[in-house]
Coordinates of C-alpha atoms and ligand atoms in Angstrom, one line a residue:
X3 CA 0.0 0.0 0.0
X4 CA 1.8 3.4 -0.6
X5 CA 1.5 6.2 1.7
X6 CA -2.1 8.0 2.6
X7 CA -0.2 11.1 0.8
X8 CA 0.5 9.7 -2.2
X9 CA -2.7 7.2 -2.4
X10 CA -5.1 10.6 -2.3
X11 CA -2.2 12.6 -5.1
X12 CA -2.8 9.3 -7.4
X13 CA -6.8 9.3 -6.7
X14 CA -7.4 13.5 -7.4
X15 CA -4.6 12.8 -10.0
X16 CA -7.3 10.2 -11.5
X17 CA -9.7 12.6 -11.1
X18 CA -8.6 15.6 -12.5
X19 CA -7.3 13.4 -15.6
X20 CA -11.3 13.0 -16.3
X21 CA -11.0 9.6 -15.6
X22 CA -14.1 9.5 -13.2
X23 CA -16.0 11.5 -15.7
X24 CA -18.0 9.2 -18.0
X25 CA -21.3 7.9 -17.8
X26 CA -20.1 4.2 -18.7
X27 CA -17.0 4.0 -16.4
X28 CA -19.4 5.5 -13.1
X29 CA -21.5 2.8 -14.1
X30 CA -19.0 0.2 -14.6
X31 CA -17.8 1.3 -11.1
X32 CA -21.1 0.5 -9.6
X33 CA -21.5 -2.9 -11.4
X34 CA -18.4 -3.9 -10.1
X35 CA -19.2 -3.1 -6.7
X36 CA -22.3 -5.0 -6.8
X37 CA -20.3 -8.3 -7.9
X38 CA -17.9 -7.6 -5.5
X39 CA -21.2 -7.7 -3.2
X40 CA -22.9 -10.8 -4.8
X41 CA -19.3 -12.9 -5.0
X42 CA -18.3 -12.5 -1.2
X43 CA -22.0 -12.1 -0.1
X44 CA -21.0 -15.1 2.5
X45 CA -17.5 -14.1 3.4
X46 CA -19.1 -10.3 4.2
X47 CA -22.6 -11.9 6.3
X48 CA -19.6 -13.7 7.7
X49 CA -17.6 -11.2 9.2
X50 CA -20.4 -9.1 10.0
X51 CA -21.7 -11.7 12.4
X52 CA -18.6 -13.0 13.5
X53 CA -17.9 -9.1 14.5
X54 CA -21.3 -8.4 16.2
X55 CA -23.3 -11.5 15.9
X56 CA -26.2 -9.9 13.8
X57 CA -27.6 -12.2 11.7
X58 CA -26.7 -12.1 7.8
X59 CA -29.3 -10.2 5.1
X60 CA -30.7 -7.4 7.7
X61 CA -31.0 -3.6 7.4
X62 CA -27.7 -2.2 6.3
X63 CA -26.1 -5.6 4.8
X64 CA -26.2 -7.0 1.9
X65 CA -29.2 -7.3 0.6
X66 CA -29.7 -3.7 1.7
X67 CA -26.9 -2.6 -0.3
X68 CA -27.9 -4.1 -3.5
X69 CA -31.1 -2.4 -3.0
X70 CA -28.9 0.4 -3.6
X71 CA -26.9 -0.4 -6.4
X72 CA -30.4 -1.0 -8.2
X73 CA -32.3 2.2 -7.7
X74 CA -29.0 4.0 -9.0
X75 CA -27.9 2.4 -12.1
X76 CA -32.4 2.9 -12.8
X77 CA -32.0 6.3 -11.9
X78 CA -28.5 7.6 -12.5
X79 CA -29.1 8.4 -16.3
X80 CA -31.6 11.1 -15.4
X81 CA -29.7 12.3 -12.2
X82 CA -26.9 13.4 -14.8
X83 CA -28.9 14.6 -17.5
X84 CA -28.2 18.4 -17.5
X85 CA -31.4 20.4 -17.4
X86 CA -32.3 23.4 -19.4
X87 CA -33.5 26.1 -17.6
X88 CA -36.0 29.1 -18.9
X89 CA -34.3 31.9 -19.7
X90 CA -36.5 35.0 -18.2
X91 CA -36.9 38.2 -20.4
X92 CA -35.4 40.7 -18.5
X93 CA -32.6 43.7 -18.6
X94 CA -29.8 40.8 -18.0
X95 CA -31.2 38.2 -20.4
X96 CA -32.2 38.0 -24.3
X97 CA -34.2 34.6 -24.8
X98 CA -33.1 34.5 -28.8
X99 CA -29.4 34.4 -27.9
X100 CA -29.1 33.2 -24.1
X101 CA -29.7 29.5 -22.6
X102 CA -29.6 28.3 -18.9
X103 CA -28.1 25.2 -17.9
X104 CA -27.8 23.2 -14.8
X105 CA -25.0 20.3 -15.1
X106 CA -23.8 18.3 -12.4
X107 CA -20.1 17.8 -11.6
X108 CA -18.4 15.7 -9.1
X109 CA -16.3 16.9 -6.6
X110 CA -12.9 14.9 -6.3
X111 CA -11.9 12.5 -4.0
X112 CA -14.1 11.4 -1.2
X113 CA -13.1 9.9 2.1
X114 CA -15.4 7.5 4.3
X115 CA -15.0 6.3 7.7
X116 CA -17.4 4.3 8.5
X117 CA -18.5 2.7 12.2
X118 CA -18.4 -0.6 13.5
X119 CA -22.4 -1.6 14.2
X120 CA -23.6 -1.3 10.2
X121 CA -20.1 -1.8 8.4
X122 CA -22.5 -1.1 5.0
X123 CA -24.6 1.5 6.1
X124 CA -21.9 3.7 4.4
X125 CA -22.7 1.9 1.1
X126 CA -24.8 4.3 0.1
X127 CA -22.6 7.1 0.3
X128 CA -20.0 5.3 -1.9
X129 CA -22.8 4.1 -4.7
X130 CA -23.5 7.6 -4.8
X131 CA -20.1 8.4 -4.6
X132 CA -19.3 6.8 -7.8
X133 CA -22.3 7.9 -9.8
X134 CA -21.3 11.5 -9.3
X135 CA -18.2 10.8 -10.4
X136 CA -16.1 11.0 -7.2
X137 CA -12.9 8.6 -6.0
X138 CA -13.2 7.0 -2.4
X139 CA -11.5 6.6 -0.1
X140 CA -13.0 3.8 2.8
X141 CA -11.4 3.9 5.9
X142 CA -13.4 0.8 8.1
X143 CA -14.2 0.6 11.6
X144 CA -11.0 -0.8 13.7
X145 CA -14.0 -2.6 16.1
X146 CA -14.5 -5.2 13.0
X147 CA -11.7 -6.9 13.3
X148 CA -13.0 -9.6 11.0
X149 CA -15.0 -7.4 8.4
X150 CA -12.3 -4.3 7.8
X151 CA -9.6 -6.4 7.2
X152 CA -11.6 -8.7 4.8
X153 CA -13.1 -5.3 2.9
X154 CA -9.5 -3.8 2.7
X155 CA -8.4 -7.6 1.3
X156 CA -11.4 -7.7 -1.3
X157 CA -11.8 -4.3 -2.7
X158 CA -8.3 -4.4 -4.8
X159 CA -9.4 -7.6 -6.2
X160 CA -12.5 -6.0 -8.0
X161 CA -10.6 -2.0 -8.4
X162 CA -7.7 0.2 -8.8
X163 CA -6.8 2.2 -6.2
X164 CA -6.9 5.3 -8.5
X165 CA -10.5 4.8 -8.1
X166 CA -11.4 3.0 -4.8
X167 CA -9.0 1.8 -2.1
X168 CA -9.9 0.7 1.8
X169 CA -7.5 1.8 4.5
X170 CA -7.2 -0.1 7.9
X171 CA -6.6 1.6 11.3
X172 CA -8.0 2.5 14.6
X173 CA -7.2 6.9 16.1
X174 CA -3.6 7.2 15.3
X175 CA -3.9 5.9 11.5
X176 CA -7.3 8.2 10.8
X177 CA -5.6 11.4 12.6
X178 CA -3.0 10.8 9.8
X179 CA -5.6 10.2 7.2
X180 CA -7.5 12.6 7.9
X181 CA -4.0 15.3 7.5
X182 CA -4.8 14.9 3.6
X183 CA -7.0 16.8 1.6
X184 CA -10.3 15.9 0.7
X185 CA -13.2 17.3 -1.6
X186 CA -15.7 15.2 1.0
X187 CA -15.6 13.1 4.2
X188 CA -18.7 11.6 5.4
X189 CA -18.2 9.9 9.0
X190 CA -20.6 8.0 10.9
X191 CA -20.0 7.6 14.6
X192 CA -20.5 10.1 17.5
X193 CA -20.5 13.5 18.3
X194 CA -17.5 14.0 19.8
X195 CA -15.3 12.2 17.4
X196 CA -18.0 14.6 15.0
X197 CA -16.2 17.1 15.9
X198 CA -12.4 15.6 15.7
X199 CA -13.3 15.0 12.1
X200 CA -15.2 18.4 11.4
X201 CA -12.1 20.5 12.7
X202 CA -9.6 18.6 10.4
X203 CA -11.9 19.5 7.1
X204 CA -11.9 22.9 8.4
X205 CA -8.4 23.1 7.3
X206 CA -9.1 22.7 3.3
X207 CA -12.7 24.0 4.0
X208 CA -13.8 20.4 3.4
X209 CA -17.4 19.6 3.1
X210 CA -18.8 17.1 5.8
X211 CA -21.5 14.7 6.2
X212 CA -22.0 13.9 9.9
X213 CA -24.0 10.5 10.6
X214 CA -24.3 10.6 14.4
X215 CA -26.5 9.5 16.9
X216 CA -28.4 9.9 20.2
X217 CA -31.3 9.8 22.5
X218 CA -34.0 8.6 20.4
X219 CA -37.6 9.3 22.3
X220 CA -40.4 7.6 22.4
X221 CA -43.6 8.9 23.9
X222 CA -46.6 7.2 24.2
X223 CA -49.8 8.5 24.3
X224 CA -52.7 8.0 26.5
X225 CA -54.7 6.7 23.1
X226 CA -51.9 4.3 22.4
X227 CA -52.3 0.8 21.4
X228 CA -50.4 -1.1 23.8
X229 CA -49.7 -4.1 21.5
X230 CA -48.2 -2.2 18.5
X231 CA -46.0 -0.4 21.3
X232 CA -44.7 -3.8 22.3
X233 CA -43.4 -4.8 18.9
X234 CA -41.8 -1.5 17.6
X235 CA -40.2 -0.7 20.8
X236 CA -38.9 -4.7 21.5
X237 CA -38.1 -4.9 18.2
X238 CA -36.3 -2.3 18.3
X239 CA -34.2 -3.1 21.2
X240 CA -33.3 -6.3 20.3
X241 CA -32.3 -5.5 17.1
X242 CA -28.1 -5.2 17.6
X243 CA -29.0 -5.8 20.7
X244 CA -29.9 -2.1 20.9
X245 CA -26.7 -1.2 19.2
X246 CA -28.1 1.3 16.2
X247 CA -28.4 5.0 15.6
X248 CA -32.2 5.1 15.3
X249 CA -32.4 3.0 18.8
X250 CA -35.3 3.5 20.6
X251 CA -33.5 5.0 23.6
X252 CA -35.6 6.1 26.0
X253 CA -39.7 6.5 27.0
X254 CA -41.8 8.8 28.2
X255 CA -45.5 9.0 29.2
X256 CA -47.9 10.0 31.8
X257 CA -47.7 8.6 34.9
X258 CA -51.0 7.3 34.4
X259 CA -49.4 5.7 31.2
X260 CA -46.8 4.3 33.4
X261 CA -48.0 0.7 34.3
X262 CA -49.7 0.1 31.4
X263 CA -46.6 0.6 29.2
X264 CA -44.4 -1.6 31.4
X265 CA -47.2 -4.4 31.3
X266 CA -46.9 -3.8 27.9
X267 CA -42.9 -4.0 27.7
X268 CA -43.0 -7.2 29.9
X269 CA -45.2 -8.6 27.5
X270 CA -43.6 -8.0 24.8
X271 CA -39.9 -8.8 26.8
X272 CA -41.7 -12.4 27.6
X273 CA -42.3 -13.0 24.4
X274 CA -38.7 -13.2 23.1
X275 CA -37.4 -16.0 24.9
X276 CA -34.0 -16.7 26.0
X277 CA -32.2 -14.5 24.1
X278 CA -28.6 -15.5 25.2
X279 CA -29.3 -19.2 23.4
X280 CA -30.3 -17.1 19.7
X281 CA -26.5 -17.7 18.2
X282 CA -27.4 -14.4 15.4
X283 CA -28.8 -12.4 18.5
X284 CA -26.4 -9.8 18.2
X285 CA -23.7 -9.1 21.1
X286 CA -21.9 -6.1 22.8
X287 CA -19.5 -5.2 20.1
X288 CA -16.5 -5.6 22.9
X289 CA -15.4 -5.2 26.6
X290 CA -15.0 -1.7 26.6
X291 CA -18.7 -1.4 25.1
X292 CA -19.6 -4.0 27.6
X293 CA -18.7 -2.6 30.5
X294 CA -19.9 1.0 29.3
X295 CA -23.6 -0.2 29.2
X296 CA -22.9 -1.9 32.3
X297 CA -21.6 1.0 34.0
X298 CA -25.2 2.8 33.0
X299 CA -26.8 0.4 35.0
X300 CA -24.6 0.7 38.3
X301 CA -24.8 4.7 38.0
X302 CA -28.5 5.2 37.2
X303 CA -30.5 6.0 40.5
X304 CA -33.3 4.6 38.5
X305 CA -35.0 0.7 39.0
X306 CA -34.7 -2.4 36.9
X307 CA -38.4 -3.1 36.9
X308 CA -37.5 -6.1 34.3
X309 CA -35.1 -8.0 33.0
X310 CA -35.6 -10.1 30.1
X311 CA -34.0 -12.5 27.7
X312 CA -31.7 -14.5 29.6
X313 CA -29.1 -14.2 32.5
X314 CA -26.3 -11.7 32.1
X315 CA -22.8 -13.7 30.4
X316 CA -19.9 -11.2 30.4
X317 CA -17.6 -13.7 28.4
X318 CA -19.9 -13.8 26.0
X319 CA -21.3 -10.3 26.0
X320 CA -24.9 -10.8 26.5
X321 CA -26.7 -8.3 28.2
X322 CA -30.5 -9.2 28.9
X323 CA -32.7 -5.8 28.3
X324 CA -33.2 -4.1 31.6
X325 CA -36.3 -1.9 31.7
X326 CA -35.6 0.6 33.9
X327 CA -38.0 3.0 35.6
X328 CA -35.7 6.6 35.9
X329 CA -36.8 10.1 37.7
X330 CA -35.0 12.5 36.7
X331 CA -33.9 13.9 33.7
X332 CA -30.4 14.5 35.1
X333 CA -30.0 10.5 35.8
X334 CA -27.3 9.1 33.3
X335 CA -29.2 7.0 31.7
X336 CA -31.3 10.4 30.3
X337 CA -28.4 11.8 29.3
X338 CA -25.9 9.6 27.7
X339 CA -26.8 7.2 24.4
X340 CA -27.7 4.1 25.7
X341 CA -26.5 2.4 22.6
X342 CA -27.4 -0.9 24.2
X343 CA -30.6 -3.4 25.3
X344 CA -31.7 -1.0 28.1
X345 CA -34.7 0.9 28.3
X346 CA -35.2 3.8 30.6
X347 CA -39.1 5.1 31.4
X348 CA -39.5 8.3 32.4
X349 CA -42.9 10.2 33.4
X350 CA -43.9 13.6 32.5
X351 CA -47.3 15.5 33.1
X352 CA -48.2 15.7 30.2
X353 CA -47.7 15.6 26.6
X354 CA -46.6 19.0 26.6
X355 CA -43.9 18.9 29.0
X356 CA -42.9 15.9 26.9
X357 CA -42.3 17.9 23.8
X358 CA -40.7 20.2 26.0
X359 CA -37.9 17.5 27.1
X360 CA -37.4 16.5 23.3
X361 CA -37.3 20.4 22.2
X362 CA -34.7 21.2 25.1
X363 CA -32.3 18.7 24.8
X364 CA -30.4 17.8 21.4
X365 CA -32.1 17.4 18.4
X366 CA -32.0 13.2 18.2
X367 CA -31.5 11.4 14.5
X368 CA -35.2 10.2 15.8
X369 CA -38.0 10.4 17.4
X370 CA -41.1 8.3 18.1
X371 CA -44.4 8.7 19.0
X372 CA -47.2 5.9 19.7
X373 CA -50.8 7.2 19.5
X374 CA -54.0 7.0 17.4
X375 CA -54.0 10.6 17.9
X376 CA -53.8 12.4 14.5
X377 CA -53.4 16.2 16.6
X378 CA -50.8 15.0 18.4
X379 CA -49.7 13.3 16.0
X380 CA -49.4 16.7 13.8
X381 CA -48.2 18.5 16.9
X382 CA -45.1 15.9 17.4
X383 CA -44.2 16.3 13.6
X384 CA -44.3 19.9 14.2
X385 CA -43.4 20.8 16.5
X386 CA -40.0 18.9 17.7
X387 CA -36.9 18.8 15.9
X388 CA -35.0 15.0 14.8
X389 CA -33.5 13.4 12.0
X390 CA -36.7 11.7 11.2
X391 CA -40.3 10.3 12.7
X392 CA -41.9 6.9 13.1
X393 CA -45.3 7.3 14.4
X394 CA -46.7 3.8 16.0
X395 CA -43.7 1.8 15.2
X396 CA -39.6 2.3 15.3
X397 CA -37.0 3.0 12.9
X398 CA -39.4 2.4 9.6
X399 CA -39.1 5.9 8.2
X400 CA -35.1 4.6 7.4
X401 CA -37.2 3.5 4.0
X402 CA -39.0 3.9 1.0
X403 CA -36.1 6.1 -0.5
X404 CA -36.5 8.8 1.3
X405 CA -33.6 10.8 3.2
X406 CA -31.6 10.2 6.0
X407 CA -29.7 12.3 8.5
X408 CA -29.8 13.6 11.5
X409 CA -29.8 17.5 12.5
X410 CA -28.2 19.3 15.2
X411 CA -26.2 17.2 17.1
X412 CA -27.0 14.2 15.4
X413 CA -25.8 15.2 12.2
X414 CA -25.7 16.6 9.1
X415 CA -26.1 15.8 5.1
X416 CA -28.6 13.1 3.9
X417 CA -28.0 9.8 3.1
X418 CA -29.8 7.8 -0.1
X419 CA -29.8 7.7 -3.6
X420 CA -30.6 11.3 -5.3
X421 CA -30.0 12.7 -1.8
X422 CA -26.6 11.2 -1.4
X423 CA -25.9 11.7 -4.9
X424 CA -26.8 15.3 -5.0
X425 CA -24.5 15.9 -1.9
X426 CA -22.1 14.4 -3.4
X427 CA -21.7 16.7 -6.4
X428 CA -22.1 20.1 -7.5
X429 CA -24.8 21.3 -9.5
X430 CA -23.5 23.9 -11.7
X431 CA -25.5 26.6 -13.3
X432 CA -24.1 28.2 -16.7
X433 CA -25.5 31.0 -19.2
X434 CA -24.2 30.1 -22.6
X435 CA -24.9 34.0 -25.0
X436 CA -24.5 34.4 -28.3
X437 CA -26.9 32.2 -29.7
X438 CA -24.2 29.5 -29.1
X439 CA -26.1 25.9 -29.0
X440 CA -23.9 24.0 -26.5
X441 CA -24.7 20.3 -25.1
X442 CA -23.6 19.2 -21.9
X443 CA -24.6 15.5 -21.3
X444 CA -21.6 12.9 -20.7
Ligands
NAD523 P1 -16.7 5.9 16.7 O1 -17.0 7.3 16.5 O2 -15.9 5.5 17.8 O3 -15.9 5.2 15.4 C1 -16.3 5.5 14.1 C2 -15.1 5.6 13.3 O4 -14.3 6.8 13.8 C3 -14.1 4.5 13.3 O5 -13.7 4.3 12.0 C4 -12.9 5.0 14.1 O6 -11.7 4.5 13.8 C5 -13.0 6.5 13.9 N1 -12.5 7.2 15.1 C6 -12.8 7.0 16.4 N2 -12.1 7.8 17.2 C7 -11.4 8.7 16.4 C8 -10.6 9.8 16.7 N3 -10.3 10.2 17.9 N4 -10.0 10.4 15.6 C9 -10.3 10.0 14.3 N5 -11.1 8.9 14.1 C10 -11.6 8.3 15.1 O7 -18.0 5.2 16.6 P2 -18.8 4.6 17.8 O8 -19.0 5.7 18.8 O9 -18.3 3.3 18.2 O10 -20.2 4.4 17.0 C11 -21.3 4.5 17.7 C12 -22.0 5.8 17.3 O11 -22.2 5.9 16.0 C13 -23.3 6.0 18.0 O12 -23.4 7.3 18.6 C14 -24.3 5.8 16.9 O13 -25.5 6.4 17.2 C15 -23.6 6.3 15.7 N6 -24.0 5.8 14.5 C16 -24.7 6.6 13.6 C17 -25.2 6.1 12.4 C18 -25.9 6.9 11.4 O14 -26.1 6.5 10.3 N7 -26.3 8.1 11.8 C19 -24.9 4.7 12.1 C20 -24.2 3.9 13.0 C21 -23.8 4.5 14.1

């Protein structure tokens, strides 16, 4: 591998050649990433689970991925088309001899770190990456030890590292990285590494895309149905063993809510079983992580009111999911991520004062509410800030290709086909005068 320096000189080197330019070679690009995809489909559901335990073929995997690759080489032919514009009749324009144009243009080389709990959720960003026309640069999570080195092994099997190249390393190689100049980073992890990364683009002005986290909220209404609450939330929970950015990390109701939701959660607990026998029930990523989300549990004031899923196993890094009832806002488990299977409860009088806590502390990548309330509904939408909203379930608005991002201290850009894409390039506007018939398409 030759040094970071000279690997991002040969990739904007590429770049400003016009080598990433074409319609066929970004295509090409793309094609090649989905065989690399399909061909080590196994090796990659291997190393993801081997890593974390999550079962192969789930949100942000493989499958997911290809979804991806799909609804870009569909769509990518009208995402570059230029577009002609109007031209207005006015003192600064003549219609017979001016034309508007809008063409997109790709930025240079981008760099991706990505995090350890959805190795692929960045997959998007480098799909996109390479329909606008843009080199990458990946730079894996050091916390997969079994996935980033296999990534780093495949990728120069399918491409030149002119065009896409992995790099391995924990801190001290990414500080070093992230010395080089870049026309993009996105990084997905948390805030205060956020911040690490957002002060080295400062130095060339680099743009960022920030995929952070949270505290996700749910609250549930007094009109809620207590069944669907069960699922979304348990689901939820379960699901990387509470290890994702859209987590359901905390709830919040009425006091007079308050037994009925935990009937509710202990129902829906119950019904999973003994967790610690499910092999693809996913683990605390490591000790460190381990002991983190067990160190929530000996500084809350708060009270397990349920434990569920099997008995605590610290070689093996099972946690069952606490529920835990919490009083104050100020208890740790309201303030830091949970970013594990426990569950805090907290009351508040009312719905208001609930919209109050969400509006007053940092915006979260997202929120939930539970009720067959459409006003509140309405009034949750509108009137609290997140990334994005699932009303009467969890984490199902990450769909239907729409955007996704937080805001505020959970983040910034968007994620997902013609979002990603257009982030990922510049759209550039040009008056051609003098009657002069140009055509911009690749
Ligand atoms: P992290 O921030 O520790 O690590 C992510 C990447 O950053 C890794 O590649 C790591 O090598 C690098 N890194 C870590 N410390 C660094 C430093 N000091 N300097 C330079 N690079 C550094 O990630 P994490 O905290 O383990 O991940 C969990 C967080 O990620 C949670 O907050 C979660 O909500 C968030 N997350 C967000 C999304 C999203 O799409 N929004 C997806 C997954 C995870």
């Amino acid at each position: 591998m030759v040094s970071y320096s000279d690997l991002v000189k040969k990739q904007r080197e590429f770049y400003l050649s016009g080598g990433t330019l074409d319609l066929a070679g970004r295509k090409k690009r793309i094609e090649t990433f989905k065989k690399l995809l399909i061909e080590n489909k196994k090796a990659i559901d291997d190393a993801i689970y081997n890593d974390i335990r999550r079962h192969a073929s789930v949100m942000s995997d493989v499958d997911y991925t290809l979804a991806e690759v799909e609804l870009t080489l569909k769509n990518m032919d009208e995402w570059l088309k230029p577009r002609k514009f109007e031209t207005p009749k006015d003192a600064q324009y003549d219609p017979s001899s001016d034309e508007l144009h809008l063409v997109q243009e790709p930025l240079g080389v981008v760099l991706i770190i990505s995090p350890w709990n959805a190795p692929l959720i960045c997959s998007s960003a480098l799909i996109q990456a390479f329909a606008a026309g843009n080199t990458v640069i990946l730079k894996p999570s050091e916390l997969d030890p079994t996935y980033a080195p296999l990534i780093a092994k495949i990728v120069p099997k399918y491409f030149d590292e002119k065009e896409f190249a992995v790099v391995e390393g924990g801190v001290p190689e990414t500080a070093e990285l992230l010395k080089e100049r870049f026309d993009h980073i996105i990084y997905t992890g948390c805030p205060p590494v956020a911040k690490i990364i957002m002060s080295a683009a400062a130095k060339y002005l680099t743009p960022v895309t920030l995929e952070l986290g949270g505290k996700n909220p749910v609250f549930v209404d007094e009109s809620a149905d207590l069944s669907v609450l069960a699922k979304g939330v348990v689901g939820a929970k379960i699901f990387n063993a509470g290890q994702a950015c859209i987590c359901t990390d905390y709830i919040l109701c009425t006091p007079a809510m308050k037994p009925k939701v935990i009937d509710a959660l202990k129902t829906g607990f119950d019904a999973l079983g003994d967790m610690s026998k499910v092999p693809a029930n996913a683990r605390i990523v490591n000790d460190r992580h381990f002991k983190r989300v067990q160190g929530l549990l000996k500084d809350t004031k708060g009270k397990v009111v349920y434990k569920a899923g099997g008995e605590t196993d610290e070689k093996d890094r099972f946690l069952p999911l606490h529920l835990v009832e919490v009083d104050s806002p100020d208890d740790v488990l309201m303030q830091e991520e949970v970013f594990g299977p426990v569950l805090p409860i907290m009351t508040v009088p009312s719905f208001d004062a609930a919209l109050n806590h969400i509006k007053r502390n940092e915006k979260p990548l997202a929120a939930y509410i539970f009720t067959e309330d459409a006003e509140q509904t309405r009034r949750f939408v509108r009137e609290t800030s997140s990334g994005g909203v699932t009303v009467n379930g969890s984490c199902a608005h990450m769909a239907g290709g729409l955007p996704f991002g937080g805001v505020g201290n959970s983040g910034m850009g968007r994620l997902m086909g013609r979002y990603a894409f257009d982030m990922l390039s510049h759209e550039k506007p040009i008056c051609v005068r003098n009657k002069l018939k140009a055509n911009f398409a690749l």
